[in-house]
Structures are given as structure tokens and as C-alpha cells.
PDB file of C-alpha atoms and ligand atoms in Angstrom:
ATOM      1  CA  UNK A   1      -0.373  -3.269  57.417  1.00  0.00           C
ATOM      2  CA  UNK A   2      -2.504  -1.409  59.168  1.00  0.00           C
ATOM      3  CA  UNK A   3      -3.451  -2.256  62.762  1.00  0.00           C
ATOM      4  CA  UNK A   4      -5.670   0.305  63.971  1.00  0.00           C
ATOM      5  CA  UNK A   5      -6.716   1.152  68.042  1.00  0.00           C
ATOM      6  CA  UNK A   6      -9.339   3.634  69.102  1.00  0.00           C
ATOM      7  CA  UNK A   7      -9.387   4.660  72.808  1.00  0.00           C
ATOM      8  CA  UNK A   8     -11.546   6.356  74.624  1.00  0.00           C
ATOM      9  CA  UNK A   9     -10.246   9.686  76.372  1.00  0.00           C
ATOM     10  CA  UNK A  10      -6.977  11.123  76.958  1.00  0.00           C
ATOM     11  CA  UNK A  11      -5.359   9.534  79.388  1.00  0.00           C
ATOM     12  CA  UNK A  12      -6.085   6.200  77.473  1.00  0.00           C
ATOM     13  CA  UNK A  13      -4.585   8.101  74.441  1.00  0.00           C
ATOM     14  CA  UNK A  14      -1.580   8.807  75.922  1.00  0.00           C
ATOM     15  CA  UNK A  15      -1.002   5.581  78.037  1.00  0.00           C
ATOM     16  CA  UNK A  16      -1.412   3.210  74.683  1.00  0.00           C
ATOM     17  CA  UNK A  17       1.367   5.594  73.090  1.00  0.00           C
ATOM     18  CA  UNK A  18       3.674   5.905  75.674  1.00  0.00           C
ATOM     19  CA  UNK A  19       3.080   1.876  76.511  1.00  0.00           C
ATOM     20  CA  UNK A  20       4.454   0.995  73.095  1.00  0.00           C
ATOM     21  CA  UNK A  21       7.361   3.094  73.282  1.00  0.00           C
ATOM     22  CA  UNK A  22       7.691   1.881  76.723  1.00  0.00           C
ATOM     23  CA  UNK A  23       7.572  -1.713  75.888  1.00  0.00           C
ATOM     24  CA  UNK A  24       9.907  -1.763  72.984  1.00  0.00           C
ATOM     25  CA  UNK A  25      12.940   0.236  74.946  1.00  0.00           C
ATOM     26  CA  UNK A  26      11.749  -2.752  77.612  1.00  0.00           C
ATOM     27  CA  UNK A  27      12.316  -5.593  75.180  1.00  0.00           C
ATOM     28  CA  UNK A  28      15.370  -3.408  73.052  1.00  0.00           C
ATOM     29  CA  UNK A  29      17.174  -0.494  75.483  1.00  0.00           C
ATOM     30  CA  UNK A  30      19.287   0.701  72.616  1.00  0.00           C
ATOM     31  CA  UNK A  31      16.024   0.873  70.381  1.00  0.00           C
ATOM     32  CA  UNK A  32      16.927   3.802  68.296  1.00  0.00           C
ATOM     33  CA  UNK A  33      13.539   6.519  68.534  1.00  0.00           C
ATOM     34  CA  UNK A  34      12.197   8.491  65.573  1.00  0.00           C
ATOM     35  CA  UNK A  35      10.229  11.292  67.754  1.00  0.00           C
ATOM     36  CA  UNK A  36       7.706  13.876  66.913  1.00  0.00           C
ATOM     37  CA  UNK A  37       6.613  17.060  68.043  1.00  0.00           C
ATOM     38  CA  UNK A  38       3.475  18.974  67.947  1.00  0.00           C
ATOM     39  CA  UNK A  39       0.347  18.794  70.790  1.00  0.00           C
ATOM     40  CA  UNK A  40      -0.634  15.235  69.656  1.00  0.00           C
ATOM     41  CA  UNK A  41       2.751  13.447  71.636  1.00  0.00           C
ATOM     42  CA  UNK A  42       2.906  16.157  74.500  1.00  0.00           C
ATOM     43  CA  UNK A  43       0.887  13.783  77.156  1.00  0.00           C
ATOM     44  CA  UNK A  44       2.570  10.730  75.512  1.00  0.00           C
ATOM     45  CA  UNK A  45       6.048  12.242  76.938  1.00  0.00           C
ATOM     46  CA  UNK A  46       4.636  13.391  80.160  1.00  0.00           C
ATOM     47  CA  UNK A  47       3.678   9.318  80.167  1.00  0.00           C
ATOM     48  CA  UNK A  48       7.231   8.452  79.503  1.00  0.00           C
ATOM     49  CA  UNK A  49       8.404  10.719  82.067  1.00  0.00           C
ATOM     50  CA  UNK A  50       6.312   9.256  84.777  1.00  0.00           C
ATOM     51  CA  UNK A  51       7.112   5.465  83.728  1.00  0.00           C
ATOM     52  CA  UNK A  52      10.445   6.575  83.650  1.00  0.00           C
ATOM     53  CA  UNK A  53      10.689   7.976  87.246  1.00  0.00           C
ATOM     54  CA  UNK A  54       8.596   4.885  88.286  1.00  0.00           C
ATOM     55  CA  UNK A  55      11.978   3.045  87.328  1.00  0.00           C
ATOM     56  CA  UNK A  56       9.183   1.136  84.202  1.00  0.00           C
ATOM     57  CA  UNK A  57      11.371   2.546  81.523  1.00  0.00           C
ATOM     58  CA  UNK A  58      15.162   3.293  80.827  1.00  0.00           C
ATOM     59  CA  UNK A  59      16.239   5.496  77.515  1.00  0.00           C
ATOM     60  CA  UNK A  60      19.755   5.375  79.245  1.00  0.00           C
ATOM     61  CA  UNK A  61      21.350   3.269  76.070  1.00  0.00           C
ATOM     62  CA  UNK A  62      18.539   4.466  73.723  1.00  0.00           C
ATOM     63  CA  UNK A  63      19.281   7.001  70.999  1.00  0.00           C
ATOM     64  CA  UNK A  64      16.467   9.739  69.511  1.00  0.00           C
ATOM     65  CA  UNK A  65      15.883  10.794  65.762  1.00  0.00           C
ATOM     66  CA  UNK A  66      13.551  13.803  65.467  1.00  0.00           C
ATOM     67  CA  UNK A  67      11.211  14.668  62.225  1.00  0.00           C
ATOM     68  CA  UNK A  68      11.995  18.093  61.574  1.00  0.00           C
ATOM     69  CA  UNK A  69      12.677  21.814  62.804  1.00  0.00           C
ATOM     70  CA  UNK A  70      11.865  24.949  61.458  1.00  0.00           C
ATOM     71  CA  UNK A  71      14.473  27.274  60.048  1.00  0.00           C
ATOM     72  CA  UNK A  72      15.459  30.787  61.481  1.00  0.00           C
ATOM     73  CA  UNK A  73      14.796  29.900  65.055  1.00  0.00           C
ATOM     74  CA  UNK A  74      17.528  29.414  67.538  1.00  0.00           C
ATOM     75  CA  UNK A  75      17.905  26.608  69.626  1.00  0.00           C
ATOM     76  CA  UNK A  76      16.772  28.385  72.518  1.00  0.00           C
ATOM     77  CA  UNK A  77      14.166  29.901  70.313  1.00  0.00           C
ATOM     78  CA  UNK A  78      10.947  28.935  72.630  1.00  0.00           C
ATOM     79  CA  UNK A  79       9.242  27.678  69.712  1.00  0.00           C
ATOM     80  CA  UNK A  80      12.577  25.541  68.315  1.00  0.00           C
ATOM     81  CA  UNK A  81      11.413  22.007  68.089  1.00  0.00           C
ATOM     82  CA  UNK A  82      14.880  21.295  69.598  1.00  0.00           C
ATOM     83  CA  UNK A  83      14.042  23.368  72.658  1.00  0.00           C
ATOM     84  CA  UNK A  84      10.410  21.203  72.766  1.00  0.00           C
ATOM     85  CA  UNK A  85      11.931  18.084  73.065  1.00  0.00           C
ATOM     86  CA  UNK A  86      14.401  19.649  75.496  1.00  0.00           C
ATOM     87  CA  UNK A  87      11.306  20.768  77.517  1.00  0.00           C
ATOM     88  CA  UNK A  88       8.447  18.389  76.986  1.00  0.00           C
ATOM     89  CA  UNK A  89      10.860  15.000  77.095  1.00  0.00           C
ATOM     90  CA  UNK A  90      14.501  14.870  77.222  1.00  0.00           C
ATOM     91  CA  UNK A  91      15.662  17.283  80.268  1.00  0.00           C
ATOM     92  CA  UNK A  92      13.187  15.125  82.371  1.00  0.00           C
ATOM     93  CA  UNK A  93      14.735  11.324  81.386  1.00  0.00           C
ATOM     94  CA  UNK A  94      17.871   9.763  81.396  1.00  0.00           C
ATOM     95  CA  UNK A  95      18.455  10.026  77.665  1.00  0.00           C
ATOM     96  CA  UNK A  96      22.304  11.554  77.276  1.00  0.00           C
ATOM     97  CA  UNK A  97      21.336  14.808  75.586  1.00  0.00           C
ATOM     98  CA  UNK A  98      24.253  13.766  72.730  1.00  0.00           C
ATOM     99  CA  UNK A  99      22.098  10.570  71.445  1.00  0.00           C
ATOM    100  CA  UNK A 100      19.229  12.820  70.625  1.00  0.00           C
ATOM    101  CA  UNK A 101      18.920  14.583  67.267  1.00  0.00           C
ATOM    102  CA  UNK A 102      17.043  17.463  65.709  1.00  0.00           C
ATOM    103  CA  UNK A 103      17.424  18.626  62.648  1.00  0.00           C
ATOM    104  CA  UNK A 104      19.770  21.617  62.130  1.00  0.00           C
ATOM    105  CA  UNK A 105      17.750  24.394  61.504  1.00  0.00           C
ATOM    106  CA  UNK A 106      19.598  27.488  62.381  1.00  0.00           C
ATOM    107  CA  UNK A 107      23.370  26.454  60.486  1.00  0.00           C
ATOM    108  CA  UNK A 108      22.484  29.416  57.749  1.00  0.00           C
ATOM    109  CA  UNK A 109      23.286  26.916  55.338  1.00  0.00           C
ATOM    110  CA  UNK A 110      19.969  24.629  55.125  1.00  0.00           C
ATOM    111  CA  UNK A 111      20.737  22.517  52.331  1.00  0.00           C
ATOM    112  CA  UNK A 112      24.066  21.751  54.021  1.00  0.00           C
ATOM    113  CA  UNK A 113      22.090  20.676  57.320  1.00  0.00           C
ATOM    114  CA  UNK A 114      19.742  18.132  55.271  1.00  0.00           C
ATOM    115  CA  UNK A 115      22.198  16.638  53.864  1.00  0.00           C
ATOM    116  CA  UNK A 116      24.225  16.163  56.757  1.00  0.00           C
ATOM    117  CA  UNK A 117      21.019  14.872  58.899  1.00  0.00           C
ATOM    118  CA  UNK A 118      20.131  12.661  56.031  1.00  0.00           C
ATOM    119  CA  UNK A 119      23.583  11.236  56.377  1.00  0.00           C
ATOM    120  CA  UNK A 120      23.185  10.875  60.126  1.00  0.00           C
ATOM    121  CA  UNK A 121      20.038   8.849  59.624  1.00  0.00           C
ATOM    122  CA  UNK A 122      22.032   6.303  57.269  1.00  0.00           C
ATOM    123  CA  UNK A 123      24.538   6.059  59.823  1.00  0.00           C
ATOM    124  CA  UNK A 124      22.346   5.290  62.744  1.00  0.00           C
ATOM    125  CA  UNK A 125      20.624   2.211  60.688  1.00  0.00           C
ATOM    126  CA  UNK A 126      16.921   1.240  60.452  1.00  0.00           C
ATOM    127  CA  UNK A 127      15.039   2.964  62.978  1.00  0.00           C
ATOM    128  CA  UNK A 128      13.026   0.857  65.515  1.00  0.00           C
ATOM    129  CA  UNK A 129       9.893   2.746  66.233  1.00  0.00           C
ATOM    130  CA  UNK A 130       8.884   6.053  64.491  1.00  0.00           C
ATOM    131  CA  UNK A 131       6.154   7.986  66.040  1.00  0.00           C
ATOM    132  CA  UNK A 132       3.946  10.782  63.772  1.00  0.00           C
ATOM    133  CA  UNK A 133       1.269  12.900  64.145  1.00  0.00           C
ATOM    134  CA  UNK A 134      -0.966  13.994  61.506  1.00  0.00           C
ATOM    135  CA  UNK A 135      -1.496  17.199  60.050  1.00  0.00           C
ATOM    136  CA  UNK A 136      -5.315  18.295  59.289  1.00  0.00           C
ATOM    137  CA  UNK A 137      -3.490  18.372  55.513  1.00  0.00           C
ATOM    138  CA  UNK A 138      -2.352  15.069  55.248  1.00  0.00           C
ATOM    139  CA  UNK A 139       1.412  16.086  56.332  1.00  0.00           C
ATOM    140  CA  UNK A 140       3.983  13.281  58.388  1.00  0.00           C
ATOM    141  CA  UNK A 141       6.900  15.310  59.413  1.00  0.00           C
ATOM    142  CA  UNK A 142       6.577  18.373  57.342  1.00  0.00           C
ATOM    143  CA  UNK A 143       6.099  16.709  54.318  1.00  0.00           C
ATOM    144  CA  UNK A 144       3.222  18.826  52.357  1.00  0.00           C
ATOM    145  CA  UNK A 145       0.587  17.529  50.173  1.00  0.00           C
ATOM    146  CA  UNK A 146       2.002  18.318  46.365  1.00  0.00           C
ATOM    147  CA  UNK A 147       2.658  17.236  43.142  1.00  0.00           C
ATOM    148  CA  UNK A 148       5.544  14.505  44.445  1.00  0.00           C
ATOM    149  CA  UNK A 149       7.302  13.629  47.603  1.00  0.00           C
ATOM    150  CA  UNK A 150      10.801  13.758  48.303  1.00  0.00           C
ATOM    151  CA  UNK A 151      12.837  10.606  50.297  1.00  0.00           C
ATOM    152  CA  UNK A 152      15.516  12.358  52.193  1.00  0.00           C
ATOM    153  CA  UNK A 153      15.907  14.978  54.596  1.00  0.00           C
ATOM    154  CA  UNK A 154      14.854  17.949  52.549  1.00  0.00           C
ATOM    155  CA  UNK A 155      14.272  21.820  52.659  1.00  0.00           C
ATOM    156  CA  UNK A 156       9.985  22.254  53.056  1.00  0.00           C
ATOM    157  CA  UNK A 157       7.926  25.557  52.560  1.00  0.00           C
ATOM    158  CA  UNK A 158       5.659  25.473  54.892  1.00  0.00           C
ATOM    159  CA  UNK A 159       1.938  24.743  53.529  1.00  0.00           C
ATOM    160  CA  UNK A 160      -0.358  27.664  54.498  1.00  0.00           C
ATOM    161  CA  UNK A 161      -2.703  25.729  56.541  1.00  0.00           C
ATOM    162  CA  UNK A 162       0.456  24.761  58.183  1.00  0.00           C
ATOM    163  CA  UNK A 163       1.464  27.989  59.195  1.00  0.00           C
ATOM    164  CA  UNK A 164      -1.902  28.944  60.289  1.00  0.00           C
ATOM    165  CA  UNK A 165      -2.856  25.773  62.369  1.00  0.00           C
ATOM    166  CA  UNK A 166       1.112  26.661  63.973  1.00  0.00           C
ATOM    167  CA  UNK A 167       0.604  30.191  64.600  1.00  0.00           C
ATOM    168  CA  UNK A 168      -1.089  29.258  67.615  1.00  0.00           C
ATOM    169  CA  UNK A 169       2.193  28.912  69.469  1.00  0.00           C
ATOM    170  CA  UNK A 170       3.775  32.203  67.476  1.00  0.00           C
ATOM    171  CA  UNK A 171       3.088  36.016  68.758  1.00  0.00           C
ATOM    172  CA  UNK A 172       1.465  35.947  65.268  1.00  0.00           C
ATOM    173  CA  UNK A 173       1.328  34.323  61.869  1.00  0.00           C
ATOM    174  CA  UNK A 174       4.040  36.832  60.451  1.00  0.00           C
ATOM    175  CA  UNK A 175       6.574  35.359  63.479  1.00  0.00           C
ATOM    176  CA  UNK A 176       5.698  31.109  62.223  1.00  0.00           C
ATOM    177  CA  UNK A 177       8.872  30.516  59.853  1.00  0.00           C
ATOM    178  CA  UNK A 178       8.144  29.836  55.818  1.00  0.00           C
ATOM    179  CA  UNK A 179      10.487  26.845  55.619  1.00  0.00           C
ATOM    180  CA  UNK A 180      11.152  23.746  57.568  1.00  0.00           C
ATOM    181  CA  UNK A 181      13.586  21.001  57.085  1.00  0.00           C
ATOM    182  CA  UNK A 182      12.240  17.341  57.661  1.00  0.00           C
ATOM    183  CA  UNK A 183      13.025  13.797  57.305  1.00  0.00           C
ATOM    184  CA  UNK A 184      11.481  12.811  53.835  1.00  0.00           C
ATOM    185  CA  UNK A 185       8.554  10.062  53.160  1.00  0.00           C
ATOM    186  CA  UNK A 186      11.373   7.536  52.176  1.00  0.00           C
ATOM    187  CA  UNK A 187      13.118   7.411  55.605  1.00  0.00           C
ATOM    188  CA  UNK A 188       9.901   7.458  57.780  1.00  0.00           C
ATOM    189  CA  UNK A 189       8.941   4.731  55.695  1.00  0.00           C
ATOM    190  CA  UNK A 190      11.926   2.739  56.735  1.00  0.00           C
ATOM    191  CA  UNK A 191      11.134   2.745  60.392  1.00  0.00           C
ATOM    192  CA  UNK A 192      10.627  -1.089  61.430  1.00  0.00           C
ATOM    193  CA  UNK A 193       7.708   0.125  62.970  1.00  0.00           C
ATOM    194  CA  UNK A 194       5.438   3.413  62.920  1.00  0.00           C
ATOM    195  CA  UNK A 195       3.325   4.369  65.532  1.00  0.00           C
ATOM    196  CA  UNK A 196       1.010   7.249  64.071  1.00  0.00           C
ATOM    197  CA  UNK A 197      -1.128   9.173  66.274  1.00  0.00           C
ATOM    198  CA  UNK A 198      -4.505  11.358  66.416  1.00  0.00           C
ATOM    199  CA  UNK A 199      -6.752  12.551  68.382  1.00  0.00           C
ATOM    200  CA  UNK A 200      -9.685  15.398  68.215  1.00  0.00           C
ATOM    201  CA  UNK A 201     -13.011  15.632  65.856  1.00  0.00           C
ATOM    202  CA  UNK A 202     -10.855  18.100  63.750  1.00  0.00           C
ATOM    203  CA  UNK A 203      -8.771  14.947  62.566  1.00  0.00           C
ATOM    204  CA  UNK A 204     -11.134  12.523  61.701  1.00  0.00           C
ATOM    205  CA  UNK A 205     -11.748  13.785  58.079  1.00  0.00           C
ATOM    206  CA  UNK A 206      -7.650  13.151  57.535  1.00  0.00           C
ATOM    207  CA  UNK A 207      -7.987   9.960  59.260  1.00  0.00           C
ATOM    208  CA  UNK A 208      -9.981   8.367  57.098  1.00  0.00           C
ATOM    209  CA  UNK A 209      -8.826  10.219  54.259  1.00  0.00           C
ATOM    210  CA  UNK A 210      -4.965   8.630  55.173  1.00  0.00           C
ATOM    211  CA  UNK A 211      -5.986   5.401  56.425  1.00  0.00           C
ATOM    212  CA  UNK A 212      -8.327   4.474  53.731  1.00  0.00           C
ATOM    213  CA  UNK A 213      -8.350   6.988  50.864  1.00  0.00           C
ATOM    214  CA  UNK A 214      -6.150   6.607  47.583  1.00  0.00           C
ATOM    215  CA  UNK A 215      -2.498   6.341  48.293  1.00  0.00           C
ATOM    216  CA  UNK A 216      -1.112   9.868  46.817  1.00  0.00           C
ATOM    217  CA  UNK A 217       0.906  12.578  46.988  1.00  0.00           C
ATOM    218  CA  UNK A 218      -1.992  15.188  47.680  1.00  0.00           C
ATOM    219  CA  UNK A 219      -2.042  13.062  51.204  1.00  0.00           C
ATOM    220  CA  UNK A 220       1.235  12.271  52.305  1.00  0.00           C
ATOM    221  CA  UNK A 221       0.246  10.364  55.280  1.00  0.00           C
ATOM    222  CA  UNK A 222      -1.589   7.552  52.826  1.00  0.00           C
ATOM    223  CA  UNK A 223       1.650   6.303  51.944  1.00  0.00           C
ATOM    224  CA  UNK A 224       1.017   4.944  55.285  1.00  0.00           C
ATOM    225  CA  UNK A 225      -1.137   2.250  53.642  1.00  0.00           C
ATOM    226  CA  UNK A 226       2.323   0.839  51.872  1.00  0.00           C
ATOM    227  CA  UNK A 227       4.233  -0.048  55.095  1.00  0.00           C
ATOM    228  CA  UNK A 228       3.932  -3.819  57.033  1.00  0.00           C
ATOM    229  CA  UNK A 229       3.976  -2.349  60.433  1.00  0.00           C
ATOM    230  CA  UNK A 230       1.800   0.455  61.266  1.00  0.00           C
ATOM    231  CA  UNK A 231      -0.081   0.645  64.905  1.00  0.00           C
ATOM    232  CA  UNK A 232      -2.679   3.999  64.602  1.00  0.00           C
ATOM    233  CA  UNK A 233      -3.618   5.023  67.817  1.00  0.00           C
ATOM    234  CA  UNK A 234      -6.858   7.156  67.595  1.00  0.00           C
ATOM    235  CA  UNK A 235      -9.363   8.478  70.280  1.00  0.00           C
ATOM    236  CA  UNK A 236     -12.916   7.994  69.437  1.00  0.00           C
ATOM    237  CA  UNK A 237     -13.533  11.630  67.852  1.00  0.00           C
ATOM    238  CA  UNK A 238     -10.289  11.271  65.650  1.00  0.00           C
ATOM    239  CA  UNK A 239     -11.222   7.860  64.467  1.00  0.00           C
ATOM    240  CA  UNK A 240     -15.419   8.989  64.073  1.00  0.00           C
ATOM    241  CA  UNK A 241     -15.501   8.526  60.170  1.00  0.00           C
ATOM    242  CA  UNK A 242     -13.545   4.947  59.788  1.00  0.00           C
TER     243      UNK A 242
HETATM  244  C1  F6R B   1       5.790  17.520  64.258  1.00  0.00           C
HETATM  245  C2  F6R B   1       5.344  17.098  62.947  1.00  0.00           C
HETATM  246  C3  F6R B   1       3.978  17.380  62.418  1.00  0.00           C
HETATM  247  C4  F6R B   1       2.866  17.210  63.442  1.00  0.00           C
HETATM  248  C5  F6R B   1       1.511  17.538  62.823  1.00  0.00           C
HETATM  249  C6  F6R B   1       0.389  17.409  63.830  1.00  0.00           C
HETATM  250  O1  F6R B   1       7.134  17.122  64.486  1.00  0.00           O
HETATM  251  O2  F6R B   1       6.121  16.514  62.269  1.00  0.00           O
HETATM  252  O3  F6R B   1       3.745  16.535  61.318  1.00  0.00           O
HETATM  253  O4  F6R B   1       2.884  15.886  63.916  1.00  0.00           O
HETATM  254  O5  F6R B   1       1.533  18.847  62.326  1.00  0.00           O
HETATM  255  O6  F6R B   1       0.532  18.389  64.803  1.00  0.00           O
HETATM  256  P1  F6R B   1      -0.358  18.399  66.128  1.00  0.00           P
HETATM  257  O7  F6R B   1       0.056  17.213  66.919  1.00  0.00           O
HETATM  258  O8  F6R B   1       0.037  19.688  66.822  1.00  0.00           O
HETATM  259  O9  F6R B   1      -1.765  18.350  65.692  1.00  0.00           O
END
């Protein structure tokens, strides 16, 4: 089920995010977090941070699952997804650094590291709250539009649009990595709840296309449509065609 919000401007944006995450760690501390990264959640974390220093929020007994990483880059790479969440969220809470996951992306053995994070993900049990951004392709994690979708934690070559719509952050296109490892469809899908997010007039073609388009694998992000607990949080340009 669907249950879909539109807000108007950014700070609203980022305040309904961060007040669902914020509520649910309220009501479960040890809620276990599937996070994102990309620009859509940036000012959602700088929301958590300031709840969190307002002594609102705790993530002291909470644990942190995150969607994917790119492979090649080091840790400390500045475009690493682990080094984001490092940056953007973690170094600025009281999360224990150990309860928060990325997936291994620099091991040299990728196959190895999706296996193990796939494991990981069994391990830690249903997640509580998954939060997504959409890609202008249709992607959740770095699942690409395609032929069929994969469940697990899997090995991803990076769609071309992809690349390009990442290269922003890269010296240049050449430096953006080819492959990616994320969590598949099937685990996303098994977060208790999902809190997808959009915002920007260059979204609101996928929004409508994932929210009320046919459910396929040329749009990963319509799978959507199949899960009972789905809050979409959209400002007013992002949600313009639905
Ligand atoms: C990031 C991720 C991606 C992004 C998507 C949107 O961990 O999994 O699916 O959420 O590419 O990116 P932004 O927010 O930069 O538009």
C-alpha cells in the first residue's frame, strides 16, 4: 500500500523524512535502519543530526543497513558511499560505528562480498524502516531497469544514465566506477516499512511512472506497488504528474 505525502519546500521535505525515522527509533531504539545515499537523504541526515543533538532522537542501540557501494573505491575514497555515511550521518550521532554496514566494495573479491552482506542481512532479521531514493531510471539501490531483477545482494553494472547523472560528484565520467554491489529487490522488499523519497521536477516523470505505471522490471522501483507499507514522501515538483 501506497500512502503517498507531498510537501511543499525543502525543509518540509526533509523534516517529514527525518520525523519518521525519528519517530520509529522513538517508539523502537534498536529499530534496525536500511539507509540510502545519494542528494535526495543528505538534508534528511542533517535533520537527524540536529534532532539528535536536541536530545529528540537516540541511534545509541540502533543498528544501520546500507543499499549499496560502488566497487574500486577505497573506504576513504571521497566518493565511497561508506565514507558518505561516515560524513553526511554517522560521525555526527551516537550510532557505534560497528552497528553500521556498507556493502564491501573494495575486498577484490566482489562476489565474495555479496554474498557475505547478503548473509549479514539474514542475520540481522526483518528490517524496520528502509529508506530509498529514486533514480530518474526507475533504479532502488542500484538495481537497473532490465530484463529481470535479482533478490539478493548482487554484483550491478552500472546503467549509463547512472553513471552520467553520478559523474557529477567524479573528476569526470571516466573516474564513476562500472559496477556496484547492492542489496537486491527481494530484501528491500522485506523491510516492514519503506520510506521512498523524491524531490525535483526532474523526478516527477519516474514518480508517476513507479507509483502508478505497470509493475515491471524495466522500472524497478514499481515493484513498490507490491509492498503493504510504503510512505512516499514527495515535494510538489517531484510529485507534479500524479
Ligand atoms: C543510493 C541509491 C540510489 C539513489 C538514486 C537517487 O544509495 O541507492 O538508488 O537513491 O540514484 O539518487 P539522488 O538522491 O542523488 O537523486
Amino acid at each position: 500500500m501506497l500512502n503517498i505525502i507531498k510537501v511543499k519546500g525543502e525543509q518540509l521535505f526533509n523534516e517529514t523524512g527525518a520525523g519518521i525515522i525519528a519517530s520509529l527509533l522513538q517508539s523502537n531504539p534498536r529499530a534496525v535502519l536500511g539507509l540510502a545515499t545519494g542528494s535526495t537523504p543528505v538534508g534528511v541526515y542533517q535533520k537527524l543530526i540536529e534532532l539528535y543533538r536536541d536530545g529528540v532522537v537516540s541511534f545509541k542501540q540502533a543498528s544501520s543497513y546500507n543499499l549499496d557501494e560502488y566497487i574500486g573505491l577505497a573506504e576513504d575514497h571521497p566518493e565511497s558511499y561508506r565514507r558518505f555515511m561516515n560524513e553526511k550521518l554517522f560521525n555526527h550521532i551516537d550510532i557505534p560505528l560497528e552497528s553500521t554496514h556498507v556493502p564491501a566494495g573494495n575486498t577484490g573479491d566482489p562476489t565474495q562480498a555479496a554474498t557475505d552482506y547478503t548473509r549479514l542481512l539474514e542475520k540481522a532479521g526483518q528490517l524496520d524502516l528502509q529508506l530509498l531514493g529514486l533514480g530518474h531510471n526507475g533504479h532502488i539501490g542500484f538495481n537497473e531497469p532490465g530484463e529481470e531483477l535479482q533478490g539478493p545482494t548482487h554484483i550491478v553494472e552500472l546503467d549509463e544514465r547512472t553513471r552520467q547523472a553520478n559523474a557529477r560528484f567524479f573528476p569526470s565520467i571516466e573516474e564513476v566506477p562500472t559496477h556496484a554491489i547492492t542489496m537486491g529487490i527481494g530484501s528491500i522488499l522485506q523491510a516492514k516499512q519503506i520510506l521512498l523519497m523524491a524531490k525535483g521536477e526532474d523526478k516527477a516523470e519516474i514518480v508517476a511512472r513507479a507509483l502508478k505505471g505497470p509493475i515491471t522490471t524495466k522500472c524497478p522501483a514499481s515493484f513498490l506497488q507490491t509492498h503493504p507499507n510504503v510512505v512516499v514522501v514527495l515535494d510538489q515538483a517531484a510529485g507534479g504528474l500524479i
